[in-house]
Amino acid sequence: MVVAARNKQHPLQLGKSGKRDVRTQFGVLPYRVVNGKVQILLITSRETGRWIIPKGWPEAGLSATASAAREAWEEAGIEGRISETCLGLYSYLKALEDRDRLPVVVAVFPVKVSRLAEKFPEQKARKRKWFSRKKAAARVTEPELRRILRDFDPSLVHL
């Protein structure tokens, strides 16, 4: 499981919102360094199979990083350390069952991966694969996320 520092921080939210207002999610940029080269782990989405980062909705009583860490475990079996420093934000439109789309802003936190579990909650629903920064950026569709992945520098991360 990803280790998140315990603190008194309240969950980050954009405030009260209506049914179709912008929503907040928390995601992780899972990384490792192999032979001096940065590698980023991407996973596939359950519905479309496109490459994404692990992310999800805020969880009541959990900080942003604790919510992100939980998603990293559930969606990708990631074990490691998460940084409290947000790398950036990206937006996307989440498809809803009624064919409507919900605007979502995702705050991204880096996770230095120490191990990938063989068994994790969503293992049958997703694929996971390591990519270079450049290739990871080319695989995702959101322009802001592309920039975050391409420009990621682990030497600036404080764990």
PDB file of C-alpha atoms in Angstrom:
ATOM      1  CA  MET A   1       0.000   0.000   0.000  1.00  0.00           C
ATOM      2  CA  VAL A   2       1.160   3.564  -0.676  1.00  0.00           C
ATOM      3  CA  VAL A   3       2.255   5.381   2.472  1.00  0.00           C
ATOM      4  CA  ALA A   4       0.829   8.877   2.962  1.00  0.00           C
ATOM      5  CA  ALA A   5       1.917  11.184   5.742  1.00  0.00           C
ATOM      6  CA  ARG A   6      -0.746  11.706   8.401  1.00  0.00           C
ATOM      7  CA  ASN A   7      -1.622  15.316   8.948  1.00  0.00           C
ATOM      8  CA  LYS A   8      -4.481  17.549  10.048  1.00  0.00           C
ATOM      9  CA  GLN A   9      -5.257  18.648   6.488  1.00  0.00           C
ATOM     10  CA  HIS A  10      -8.927  18.574   5.562  1.00  0.00           C
ATOM     11  CA  PRO A  11      -9.948  17.005   2.242  1.00  0.00           C
ATOM     12  CA  LEU A  12      -9.415  19.412  -0.655  1.00  0.00           C
ATOM     13  CA  GLN A  13     -12.644  20.329  -2.407  1.00  0.00           C
ATOM     14  CA  LEU A  14     -13.777  23.051  -4.797  1.00  0.00           C
ATOM     15  CA  GLY A  15     -16.720  23.770  -2.498  1.00  0.00           C
ATOM     16  CA  LYS A  16     -20.405  23.032  -2.751  1.00  0.00           C
ATOM     17  CA  SER A  17     -21.356  22.121  -6.276  1.00  0.00           C
ATOM     18  CA  GLY A  18     -24.423  21.384  -8.300  1.00  0.00           C
ATOM     19  CA  LYS A  19     -25.044  18.220 -10.250  1.00  0.00           C
ATOM     20  CA  ARG A  20     -23.147  19.435 -13.349  1.00  0.00           C
ATOM     21  CA  ASP A  21     -20.538  21.736 -11.764  1.00  0.00           C
ATOM     22  CA  VAL A  22     -16.781  21.079 -11.921  1.00  0.00           C
ATOM     23  CA  ARG A  23     -15.710  18.230  -9.626  1.00  0.00           C
ATOM     24  CA  THR A  24     -12.347  17.420  -8.041  1.00  0.00           C
ATOM     25  CA  GLN A  25     -10.406  14.161  -8.246  1.00  0.00           C
ATOM     26  CA  PHE A  26      -6.992  13.185  -6.910  1.00  0.00           C
ATOM     27  CA  GLY A  27      -4.475  11.226  -8.950  1.00  0.00           C
ATOM     28  CA  VAL A  28      -0.941   9.902  -8.776  1.00  0.00           C
ATOM     29  CA  LEU A  29       2.035  10.003 -11.074  1.00  0.00           C
ATOM     30  CA  PRO A  30       3.679   6.655 -10.252  1.00  0.00           C
ATOM     31  CA  TYR A  31       7.386   6.656 -11.071  1.00  0.00           C
ATOM     32  CA  ARG A  32      10.647   4.790 -10.650  1.00  0.00           C
ATOM     33  CA  VAL A  33      14.210   5.403 -11.792  1.00  0.00           C
ATOM     34  CA  VAL A  34      15.979   2.541 -13.581  1.00  0.00           C
ATOM     35  CA  ASN A  35      19.601   2.954 -14.711  1.00  0.00           C
ATOM     36  CA  GLY A  36      19.254   6.714 -14.349  1.00  0.00           C
ATOM     37  CA  LYS A  37      16.112   6.862 -16.534  1.00  0.00           C
ATOM     38  CA  VAL A  38      12.708   7.933 -15.223  1.00  0.00           C
ATOM     39  CA  GLN A  39       9.840   5.550 -15.922  1.00  0.00           C
ATOM     40  CA  ILE A  40       6.156   6.340 -15.396  1.00  0.00           C
ATOM     41  CA  LEU A  41       3.449   3.747 -14.805  1.00  0.00           C
ATOM     42  CA  LEU A  42       0.203   4.178 -16.726  1.00  0.00           C
ATOM     43  CA  ILE A  43      -2.940   2.079 -16.425  1.00  0.00           C
ATOM     44  CA  THR A  44      -5.874   1.555 -18.753  1.00  0.00           C
ATOM     45  CA  SER A  45      -9.316   2.935 -18.040  1.00  0.00           C
ATOM     46  CA  ARG A  46     -12.015   0.360 -17.384  1.00  0.00           C
ATOM     47  CA  GLU A  47     -14.481   1.650 -19.976  1.00  0.00           C
ATOM     48  CA  THR A  48     -12.383   2.659 -22.998  1.00  0.00           C
ATOM     49  CA  GLY A  49      -8.997   1.025 -22.419  1.00  0.00           C
ATOM     50  CA  ARG A  50      -7.139   4.291 -22.991  1.00  0.00           C
ATOM     51  CA  TRP A  51      -3.969   5.039 -20.999  1.00  0.00           C
ATOM     52  CA  ILE A  52      -4.488   7.130 -17.834  1.00  0.00           C
ATOM     53  CA  ILE A  53      -3.006   7.667 -14.380  1.00  0.00           C
ATOM     54  CA  PRO A  54      -4.666   6.206 -11.262  1.00  0.00           C
ATOM     55  CA  LYS A  55      -7.183   8.732  -9.940  1.00  0.00           C
ATOM     56  CA  GLY A  56     -10.467   8.962  -8.107  1.00  0.00           C
ATOM     57  CA  TRP A  57     -12.943  10.926  -6.050  1.00  0.00           C
ATOM     58  CA  PRO A  58     -12.158  12.469  -2.649  1.00  0.00           C
ATOM     59  CA  GLU A  59     -12.881  10.136   0.256  1.00  0.00           C
ATOM     60  CA  ALA A  60     -14.624  11.499   3.355  1.00  0.00           C
ATOM     61  CA  GLY A  61     -12.154  12.065   6.169  1.00  0.00           C
ATOM     62  CA  LEU A  62      -9.059  11.542   3.985  1.00  0.00           C
ATOM     63  CA  SER A  63      -6.584  14.156   2.807  1.00  0.00           C
ATOM     64  CA  ALA A  64      -5.943  14.655  -0.908  1.00  0.00           C
ATOM     65  CA  THR A  65      -2.814  12.497  -0.791  1.00  0.00           C
ATOM     66  CA  ALA A  66      -4.477   9.752   1.255  1.00  0.00           C
ATOM     67  CA  SER A  67      -7.348   9.625  -1.265  1.00  0.00           C
ATOM     68  CA  ALA A  68      -4.844   9.501  -4.144  1.00  0.00           C
ATOM     69  CA  ALA A  69      -2.822   6.771  -2.403  1.00  0.00           C
ATOM     70  CA  ARG A  70      -5.937   4.648  -1.959  1.00  0.00           C
ATOM     71  CA  GLU A  71      -6.725   4.942  -5.682  1.00  0.00           C
ATOM     72  CA  ALA A  72      -3.127   4.006  -6.564  1.00  0.00           C
ATOM     73  CA  TRP A  73      -3.517   0.786  -4.579  1.00  0.00           C
ATOM     74  CA  GLU A  74      -7.011  -0.120  -5.781  1.00  0.00           C
ATOM     75  CA  GLU A  75      -6.452   0.628  -9.481  1.00  0.00           C
ATOM     76  CA  ALA A  76      -2.816  -0.409  -9.949  1.00  0.00           C
ATOM     77  CA  GLY A  77      -1.531  -2.290  -6.875  1.00  0.00           C
ATOM     78  CA  ILE A  78       1.045   0.433  -6.255  1.00  0.00           C
ATOM     79  CA  GLU A  79       3.147   0.326  -3.112  1.00  0.00           C
ATOM     80  CA  GLY A  80       5.453   3.245  -2.387  1.00  0.00           C
ATOM     81  CA  ARG A  81       5.685   6.756  -0.949  1.00  0.00           C
ATOM     82  CA  ILE A  82       3.531   9.675  -1.991  1.00  0.00           C
ATOM     83  CA  SER A  83       4.649  13.294  -1.853  1.00  0.00           C
ATOM     84  CA  GLU A  84       2.439  16.040  -0.387  1.00  0.00           C
ATOM     85  CA  THR A  85       3.515  18.316  -3.256  1.00  0.00           C
ATOM     86  CA  CYS A  86       0.980  18.632  -6.057  1.00  0.00           C
ATOM     87  CA  LEU A  87       2.725  18.435  -9.447  1.00  0.00           C
ATOM     88  CA  GLY A  88      -0.102  20.189 -11.240  1.00  0.00           C
ATOM     89  CA  LEU A  89      -3.709  20.038 -12.317  1.00  0.00           C
ATOM     90  CA  TYR A  90      -5.382  18.736 -15.445  1.00  0.00           C
ATOM     91  CA  SER A  91      -8.960  18.688 -16.612  1.00  0.00           C
ATOM     92  CA  TYR A  92     -11.117  16.257 -18.524  1.00  0.00           C
ATOM     93  CA  LEU A  93     -14.760  15.506 -19.230  1.00  0.00           C
ATOM     94  CA  LYS A  94     -15.989  12.367 -17.475  1.00  0.00           C
ATOM     95  CA  ALA A  95     -18.605  10.465 -19.451  1.00  0.00           C
ATOM     96  CA  LEU A  96     -21.738   9.724 -17.455  1.00  0.00           C
ATOM     97  CA  GLU A  97     -24.272   6.955 -17.945  1.00  0.00           C
ATOM     98  CA  ASP A  98     -26.876   9.364 -19.355  1.00  0.00           C
ATOM     99  CA  ARG A  99     -24.452  10.405 -22.162  1.00  0.00           C
ATOM    100  CA  ASP A 100     -23.792  13.679 -20.406  1.00  0.00           C
ATOM    101  CA  ARG A 101     -20.275  14.780 -19.481  1.00  0.00           C
ATOM    102  CA  LEU A 102     -19.084  16.094 -16.142  1.00  0.00           C
ATOM    103  CA  PRO A 103     -16.119  18.526 -15.990  1.00  0.00           C
ATOM    104  CA  VAL A 104     -13.415  17.238 -13.622  1.00  0.00           C
ATOM    105  CA  VAL A 105     -10.156  18.780 -12.385  1.00  0.00           C
ATOM    106  CA  VAL A 106      -7.497  16.311 -11.176  1.00  0.00           C
ATOM    107  CA  ALA A 107      -4.714  17.234  -8.729  1.00  0.00           C
ATOM    108  CA  VAL A 108      -1.668  15.023  -9.386  1.00  0.00           C
ATOM    109  CA  PHE A 109       0.749  13.838  -6.682  1.00  0.00           C
ATOM    110  CA  PRO A 110       3.984  11.895  -7.350  1.00  0.00           C
ATOM    111  CA  VAL A 111       4.422   8.392  -5.924  1.00  0.00           C
ATOM    112  CA  LYS A 112       7.836   6.741  -5.859  1.00  0.00           C
ATOM    113  CA  VAL A 113       6.921   3.111  -6.506  1.00  0.00           C
ATOM    114  CA  SER A 114       8.740   0.546  -4.390  1.00  0.00           C
ATOM    115  CA  ARG A 115       6.703  -2.465  -5.532  1.00  0.00           C
ATOM    116  CA  LEU A 116       3.746  -3.461  -7.691  1.00  0.00           C
ATOM    117  CA  ALA A 117       1.480  -6.037  -6.077  1.00  0.00           C
ATOM    118  CA  GLU A 118       0.471  -9.054  -8.142  1.00  0.00           C
ATOM    119  CA  LYS A 119      -3.013  -8.989  -6.613  1.00  0.00           C
ATOM    120  CA  PHE A 120      -5.015  -5.783  -6.144  1.00  0.00           C
ATOM    121  CA  PRO A 121      -8.716  -4.878  -6.261  1.00  0.00           C
ATOM    122  CA  GLU A 122      -8.998  -3.855  -9.955  1.00  0.00           C
ATOM    123  CA  GLN A 123      -6.393  -6.207 -11.453  1.00  0.00           C
ATOM    124  CA  LYS A 124      -8.892  -7.906 -13.786  1.00  0.00           C
ATOM    125  CA  ALA A 125     -10.275  -4.611 -15.095  1.00  0.00           C
ATOM    126  CA  ARG A 126      -7.016  -2.840 -15.995  1.00  0.00           C
ATOM    127  CA  LYS A 127      -3.624  -3.228 -17.625  1.00  0.00           C
ATOM    128  CA  ARG A 128      -0.545  -1.417 -16.352  1.00  0.00           C
ATOM    129  CA  LYS A 129       2.704  -0.624 -18.150  1.00  0.00           C
ATOM    130  CA  TRP A 130       5.902   1.356 -17.549  1.00  0.00           C
ATOM    131  CA  PHE A 131       6.800   4.076 -20.080  1.00  0.00           C
ATOM    132  CA  SER A 132       9.504   6.708 -20.484  1.00  0.00           C
ATOM    133  CA  ARG A 133       8.305  10.249 -19.730  1.00  0.00           C
ATOM    134  CA  LYS A 134       8.085  11.050 -23.436  1.00  0.00           C
ATOM    135  CA  LYS A 135       6.160   7.879 -24.320  1.00  0.00           C
ATOM    136  CA  ALA A 136       3.827   8.230 -21.326  1.00  0.00           C
ATOM    137  CA  ALA A 137       3.029  11.796 -22.395  1.00  0.00           C
ATOM    138  CA  ALA A 138       2.285  10.598 -25.927  1.00  0.00           C
ATOM    139  CA  ARG A 139      -0.143   7.909 -24.674  1.00  0.00           C
ATOM    140  CA  VAL A 140      -2.496  10.175 -22.680  1.00  0.00           C
ATOM    141  CA  THR A 141      -5.101  12.415 -24.309  1.00  0.00           C
ATOM    142  CA  GLU A 142      -5.295  15.353 -21.886  1.00  0.00           C
ATOM    143  CA  PRO A 143      -2.879  18.178 -22.889  1.00  0.00           C
ATOM    144  CA  GLU A 144      -2.220  19.340 -19.309  1.00  0.00           C
ATOM    145  CA  LEU A 145      -1.460  15.776 -18.184  1.00  0.00           C
ATOM    146  CA  ARG A 146       0.894  15.361 -21.154  1.00  0.00           C
ATOM    147  CA  ARG A 147       2.867  18.371 -19.923  1.00  0.00           C
ATOM    148  CA  ILE A 148       2.960  17.083 -16.323  1.00  0.00           C
ATOM    149  CA  LEU A 149       4.284  13.681 -17.467  1.00  0.00           C
ATOM    150  CA  ARG A 150       6.784  15.064 -19.994  1.00  0.00           C
ATOM    151  CA  ASP A 151       8.228  17.655 -17.592  1.00  0.00           C
ATOM    152  CA  PHE A 152       8.277  15.504 -14.442  1.00  0.00           C
ATOM    153  CA  ASP A 153      11.586  15.725 -12.549  1.00  0.00           C
ATOM    154  CA  PRO A 154      11.909  13.324  -9.604  1.00  0.00           C
ATOM    155  CA  SER A 155      14.873  15.258  -8.217  1.00  0.00           C
ATOM    156  CA  LEU A 156      12.399  18.002  -7.223  1.00  0.00           C
ATOM    157  CA  VAL A 157      10.134  15.622  -5.287  1.00  0.00           C
ATOM    158  CA  HIS A 158      10.366  15.670  -1.493  1.00  0.00           C
ATOM    159  CA  LEU A 159       9.330  12.404   0.192  1.00  0.00           C
TER     160      LEU A 159
END
